[in-house]
Amino acid sequence: MTKEQIASLVEQLQGLKKYEWERIAQQVNLYFALKAAKLELDDSEELKRNLEVEFNLRRYSDAIAKTE
């Protein structure tokens, strides 16, 4: 995000009630979830490397070297 976007967002959020924010956040999350539902895993090797790094079965530097 840029500083201008942050300033605009903060200005728009001023005075917002918690329940209003929760309703907005719910709709934004639903929108992204629907979009994400259309995604497919296309690079299983990259996923495998990332999971190995995440679960400390491989070092991050090893995973990077394989992708370059």
GROMACS .gro file of N, CA, C and O in nm:
model
  272
    1MET      N    1   0.084  -0.118   0.000
    1MET     CA    2   0.000   0.000   0.000
    1MET      C    3   0.088   0.124   0.000
    1MET      O    4   0.195   0.124   0.059
    2THR      N    5   0.038   0.225  -0.062
    2THR     CA    6   0.110   0.353  -0.062
    2THR      C    7   0.065   0.436   0.057
    2THR      O    8  -0.040   0.409   0.119
    3LYS      N    9   0.141   0.539   0.088
    3LYS     CA   10   0.102   0.629   0.197
    3LYS      C   11  -0.031   0.697   0.166
    3LYS      O   12  -0.112   0.720   0.256
    4GLU      N   13  -0.053   0.729   0.040
    4GLU     CA   14  -0.178   0.793   0.000
    4GLU      C   15  -0.298   0.699   0.021
    4GLU      O   16  -0.404   0.740   0.068
    5GLN      N   17  -0.280   0.571  -0.012
    5GLN     CA   18  -0.388   0.474   0.008
    5GLN      C   19  -0.418   0.458   0.156
    5GLN      O   20  -0.535   0.449   0.195
    6ILE      N   21  -0.314   0.453   0.236
    6ILE     CA   22  -0.333   0.439   0.381
    6ILE      C   23  -0.406   0.560   0.436
    6ILE      O   24  -0.501   0.546   0.515
    7ALA      N   25  -0.365   0.680   0.395
    7ALA     CA   26  -0.430   0.802   0.443
    7ALA      C   27  -0.578   0.803   0.403
    7ALA      O   28  -0.665   0.837   0.484
    8SER      N   29  -0.607   0.763   0.281
    8SER     CA   30  -0.745   0.759   0.234
    8SER      C   31  -0.827   0.656   0.312
    8SER      O   32  -0.940   0.684   0.353
    9LEU      N   33  -0.768   0.541   0.336
    9LEU     CA   34  -0.837   0.436   0.411
    9LEU      C   35  -0.867   0.481   0.554
    9LEU      O   36  -0.979   0.466   0.603
   10VAL      N   37  -0.767   0.539   0.620
   10VAL     CA   38  -0.786   0.586   0.757
   10VAL      C   39  -0.896   0.692   0.762
   10VAL      O   40  -0.982   0.690   0.851
   11GLU      N   41  -0.896   0.782   0.666
   11GLU     CA   42  -0.998   0.886   0.661
   11GLU      C   43  -1.138   0.825   0.647
   11GLU      O   44  -1.232   0.867   0.713
   12GLN      N   45  -1.149   0.723   0.563
   12GLN     CA   46  -1.279   0.660   0.541
   12GLN      C   47  -1.324   0.576   0.661
   12GLN      O   48  -1.443   0.558   0.683
   13LEU      N   49  -1.229   0.525   0.738
   13LEU     CA   50  -1.263   0.441   0.853
   13LEU      C   51  -1.298   0.522   0.977
   13LEU      O   52  -1.359   0.468   1.070
   14GLN      N   53  -1.261   0.649   0.980
   14GLN     CA   54  -1.290   0.730   1.097
   14GLN      C   55  -1.440   0.736   1.122
   14GLN      O   56  -1.519   0.757   1.030
   15GLY      N   57  -1.477   0.711   1.247
   15GLY     CA   58  -1.617   0.717   1.287
   15GLY      C   59  -1.694   0.589   1.263
   15GLY      O   60  -1.812   0.580   1.297
   16LEU      N   61  -1.628   0.490   1.205
   16LEU     CA   62  -1.693   0.362   1.177
   16LEU      C   63  -1.715   0.285   1.306
   16LEU      O   64  -1.628   0.281   1.393
   17LYS      N   65  -1.832   0.229   1.322
   17LYS     CA   66  -1.862   0.146   1.438
   17LYS      C   67  -1.801   0.008   1.419
   17LYS      O   68  -1.781  -0.037   1.306
   18LYS      N   69  -1.774  -0.063   1.529
   18LYS     CA   70  -1.714  -0.197   1.522
   18LYS      C   71  -1.802  -0.291   1.441
   18LYS      O   72  -1.753  -0.366   1.355
   19TYR      N   73  -1.932  -0.289   1.463
   19TYR     CA   74  -2.020  -0.379   1.390
   19TYR      C   75  -2.021  -0.348   1.240
   19TYR      O   76  -2.035  -0.437   1.157
   20GLU      N   77  -2.003  -0.220   1.206
   20GLU     CA   78  -1.997  -0.183   1.064
   20GLU      C   79  -1.869  -0.239   1.001
   20GLU      O   80  -1.872  -0.293   0.891
   21TRP      N   81  -1.758  -0.226   1.075
   21TRP     CA   82  -1.632  -0.281   1.025
   21TRP      C   83  -1.641  -0.432   1.007
   21TRP      O   84  -1.597  -0.487   0.908
   22GLU      N   85  -1.703  -0.500   1.104
   22GLU     CA   86  -1.715  -0.645   1.096
   22GLU      C   87  -1.798  -0.686   0.974
   22GLU      O   88  -1.766  -0.785   0.908
   23ARG      N   89  -1.900  -0.611   0.942
   23ARG     CA   90  -1.981  -0.642   0.824
   23ARG      C   91  -1.901  -0.619   0.696
   23ARG      O   92  -1.910  -0.698   0.602
   24ILE      N   93  -1.823  -0.512   0.693
   24ILE     CA   94  -1.738  -0.484   0.577
   24ILE      C   95  -1.634  -0.594   0.562
   24ILE      O   96  -1.615  -0.649   0.453
   25ALA      N   97  -1.566  -0.626   0.671
   25ALA     CA   98  -1.461  -0.729   0.668
   25ALA      C   99  -1.518  -0.863   0.624
   25ALA      O  100  -1.456  -0.936   0.546
   26GLN      N  101  -1.637  -0.896   0.672
   26GLN     CA  102  -1.701  -1.022   0.634
   26GLN      C  103  -1.725  -1.027   0.484
   26GLN      O  104  -1.698  -1.128   0.419
   27GLN      N  105  -1.773  -0.919   0.426
   27GLN     CA  106  -1.800  -0.917   0.283
   27GLN      C  107  -1.672  -0.921   0.200
   27GLN      O  108  -1.665  -0.989   0.098
   28VAL      N  109  -1.568  -0.852   0.245
   28VAL     CA  110  -1.440  -0.855   0.174
   28VAL      C  111  -1.381  -0.995   0.181
   28VAL      O  112  -1.334  -1.049   0.080
   29ASN      N  113  -1.383  -1.057   0.299
   29ASN     CA  114  -1.332  -1.193   0.313
   29ASN      C  115  -1.411  -1.293   0.228
   29ASN      O  116  -1.353  -1.382   0.167
   30LEU      N  117  -1.542  -1.276   0.223
   30LEU     CA  118  -1.625  -1.363   0.140
   30LEU      C  119  -1.588  -1.347  -0.007
   30LEU      O  120  -1.574  -1.445  -0.080
   31TYR      N  121  -1.570  -1.224  -0.050
   31TYR     CA  122  -1.532  -1.196  -0.189
   31TYR      C  123  -1.401  -1.265  -0.224
   31TYR      O  124  -1.392  -1.333  -0.326
   32PHE      N  125  -1.300  -1.249  -0.139
   32PHE     CA  126  -1.170  -1.312  -0.165
   32PHE      C  127  -1.181  -1.464  -0.158
   32PHE      O  128  -1.117  -1.535  -0.237
   33ALA      N  129  -1.261  -1.517  -0.068
   33ALA     CA  130  -1.278  -1.662  -0.058
   33ALA      C  131  -1.340  -1.717  -0.185
   33ALA      O  132  -1.300  -1.823  -0.235
   34LEU      N  133  -1.438  -1.647  -0.239
   34LEU     CA  134  -1.501  -1.692  -0.363
   34LEU      C  135  -1.402  -1.689  -0.479
   34LEU      O  136  -1.400  -1.779  -0.563
   35LYS      N  137  -1.319  -1.585  -0.485
   35LYS     CA  138  -1.218  -1.575  -0.589
   35LYS      C  139  -1.114  -1.686  -0.572
   35LYS      O  140  -1.072  -1.748  -0.669
   36ALA      N  141  -1.075  -1.711  -0.449
   36ALA     CA  142  -0.972  -1.813  -0.422
   36ALA      C  143  -1.024  -1.952  -0.454
   36ALA      O  144  -0.945  -2.040  -0.490
   37ALA      N  145  -1.153  -1.973  -0.444
   37ALA     CA  146  -1.210  -2.104  -0.473
   37ALA      C  147  -1.188  -2.143  -0.619
   37ALA      O  148  -1.191  -2.261  -0.652
   38LYS      N  149  -1.164  -2.046  -0.704
   38LYS     CA  150  -1.142  -2.072  -0.846
   38LYS      C  151  -0.997  -2.103  -0.879
   38LYS      O  152  -0.965  -2.140  -0.990
   39LEU      N  153  -0.909  -2.088  -0.780
   39LEU     CA  154  -0.767  -2.113  -0.802
   39LEU      C  155  -0.738  -2.262  -0.799
   39LEU      O  156  -0.805  -2.339  -0.733
   40GLU      N  157  -0.632  -2.299  -0.870
   40GLU     CA  158  -0.587  -2.437  -0.870
   40GLU      C  159  -0.439  -2.440  -0.833
   40GLU      O  160  -0.365  -2.347  -0.864
   41LEU      N  161  -0.397  -2.549  -0.771
   41LEU     CA  162  -0.255  -2.568  -0.746
   41LEU      C  163  -0.193  -2.612  -0.878
   41LEU      O  164  -0.239  -2.708  -0.940
   42ASP      N  165  -0.090  -2.541  -0.919
   42ASP     CA  166  -0.031  -2.573  -1.048
   42ASP      C  167   0.116  -2.610  -1.040
   42ASP      O  168   0.171  -2.661  -1.136
   43ASP      N  169   0.179  -2.586  -0.928
   43ASP     CA  170   0.321  -2.618  -0.915
   43ASP      C  171   0.343  -2.699  -0.788
   43ASP      O  172   0.375  -2.644  -0.683
   44SER      N  173   0.324  -2.828  -0.798
   44SER     CA  174   0.333  -2.912  -0.679
   44SER      C  175   0.474  -2.918  -0.623
   44SER      O  176   0.493  -2.936  -0.503
   45GLU      N  177   0.575  -2.904  -0.707
   45GLU     CA  178   0.713  -2.905  -0.657
   45GLU      C  179   0.740  -2.783  -0.569
   45GLU      O  180   0.804  -2.795  -0.465
   46GLU      N  181   0.691  -2.669  -0.610
   46GLU     CA  182   0.710  -2.549  -0.528
   46GLU      C  183   0.636  -2.564  -0.395
   46GLU      O  184   0.689  -2.529  -0.290
   47LEU      N  185   0.516  -2.616  -0.399
   47LEU     CA  186   0.440  -2.639  -0.277
   47LEU      C  187   0.515  -2.736  -0.186
   47LEU      O  188   0.526  -2.713  -0.065
   48LYS      N  189   0.569  -2.841  -0.243
   48LYS     CA  190   0.644  -2.940  -0.164
   48LYS      C  191   0.764  -2.874  -0.096
   48LYS      O  192   0.787  -2.893   0.024
   49ARG      N  193   0.840  -2.793  -0.170
   49ARG     CA  194   0.956  -2.723  -0.111
   49ARG      C  195   0.912  -2.630   0.001
   49ARG      O  196   0.973  -2.626   0.107
   50ASN      N  197   0.804  -2.555  -0.023
   50ASN     CA  198   0.757  -2.461   0.078
   50ASN      C  199   0.711  -2.532   0.205
   50ASN      O  200   0.736  -2.485   0.316
   51LEU      N  201   0.644  -2.645   0.190
   51LEU     CA  202   0.601  -2.721   0.307
   51LEU      C  203   0.720  -2.779   0.382
   51LEU      O  204   0.722  -2.780   0.506
   52GLU      N  205   0.821  -2.824   0.309
   52GLU     CA  206   0.942  -2.876   0.374
   52GLU      C  207   1.012  -2.767   0.453
   52GLU      O  208   1.060  -2.790   0.564
   53VAL      N  209   1.016  -2.646   0.400
   53VAL     CA  210   1.075  -2.533   0.472
   53VAL      C  211   0.989  -2.500   0.595
   53VAL      O  212   1.041  -2.481   0.705
   54GLU      N  213   0.859  -2.495   0.576
   54GLU     CA  214   0.767  -2.460   0.685
   54GLU      C  215   0.780  -2.556   0.802
   54GLU      O  216   0.774  -2.516   0.918
   55PHE      N  217   0.797  -2.685   0.774
   55PHE     CA  218   0.805  -2.785   0.879
   55PHE      C  219   0.949  -2.823   0.913
   55PHE      O  220   0.976  -2.928   0.969
   56ASN      N  221   1.042  -2.732   0.879
   56ASN     CA  222   1.184  -2.745   0.913
   56ASN      C  223   1.246  -2.875   0.862
   56ASN      O  224   1.332  -2.934   0.927
   57LEU      N  225   1.203  -2.920   0.747
   57LEU     CA  226   1.261  -3.037   0.685
   57LEU      C  227   1.362  -2.997   0.578
   57LEU      O  228   1.431  -3.082   0.523
   58ARG      N  229   1.367  -2.869   0.549
   58ARG     CA  230   1.459  -2.815   0.450
   58ARG      C  231   1.487  -2.670   0.488
   58ARG      O  232   1.401  -2.602   0.540
   59ARG      N  233   1.609  -2.625   0.463
   59ARG     CA  234   1.644  -2.485   0.490
   59ARG      C  235   1.591  -2.397   0.378
   59ARG      O  236   1.585  -2.437   0.262
   60TYR      N  237   1.554  -2.275   0.413
   60TYR     CA  238   1.501  -2.180   0.316
   60TYR      C  239   1.600  -2.158   0.202
   60TYR      O  240   1.562  -2.156   0.086
   61SER      N  241   1.728  -2.146   0.234
   61SER     CA  242   1.829  -2.121   0.130
   61SER      C  243   1.838  -2.238   0.032
   61SER      O  244   1.862  -2.218  -0.086
   62ASP      N  245   1.816  -2.361   0.079
   62ASP     CA  246   1.814  -2.476  -0.012
   62ASP      C  247   1.697  -2.469  -0.107
   62ASP      O  248   1.708  -2.502  -0.225
   63ALA      N  249   1.583  -2.426  -0.057
   63ALA     CA  250   1.463  -2.417  -0.140
   63ALA      C  251   1.478  -2.309  -0.247
   63ALA      O  252   1.437  -2.327  -0.360
   64ILE      N  253   1.543  -2.199  -0.213
   64ILE     CA  254   1.565  -2.089  -0.307
   64ILE      C  255   1.660  -2.134  -0.418
   64ILE      O  256   1.637  -2.109  -0.535
   65ALA      N  257   1.766  -2.203  -0.380
   65ALA     CA  258   1.867  -2.247  -0.477
   65ALA      C  259   1.805  -2.338  -0.584
   65ALA      O  260   1.843  -2.333  -0.701
   66LYS      N  261   1.707  -2.418  -0.547
   66LYS     CA  262   1.642  -2.511  -0.642
   66LYS      C  263   1.555  -2.437  -0.743
   66LYS      O  264   1.535  -2.485  -0.852
   67THR      N  265   1.501  -2.320  -0.705
   67THR     CA  266   1.411  -2.249  -0.794
   67THR      C  267   1.484  -2.157  -0.890
   67THR      O  268   1.428  -2.113  -0.987
   68GLU      N  269   1.608  -2.125  -0.864
   68GLU     CA  270   1.683  -2.032  -0.949
   68GLU      C  271   1.746  -2.101  -1.067
   68GLU      O  272   1.763  -2.214  -1.081
   0.00000   0.00000   0.00000
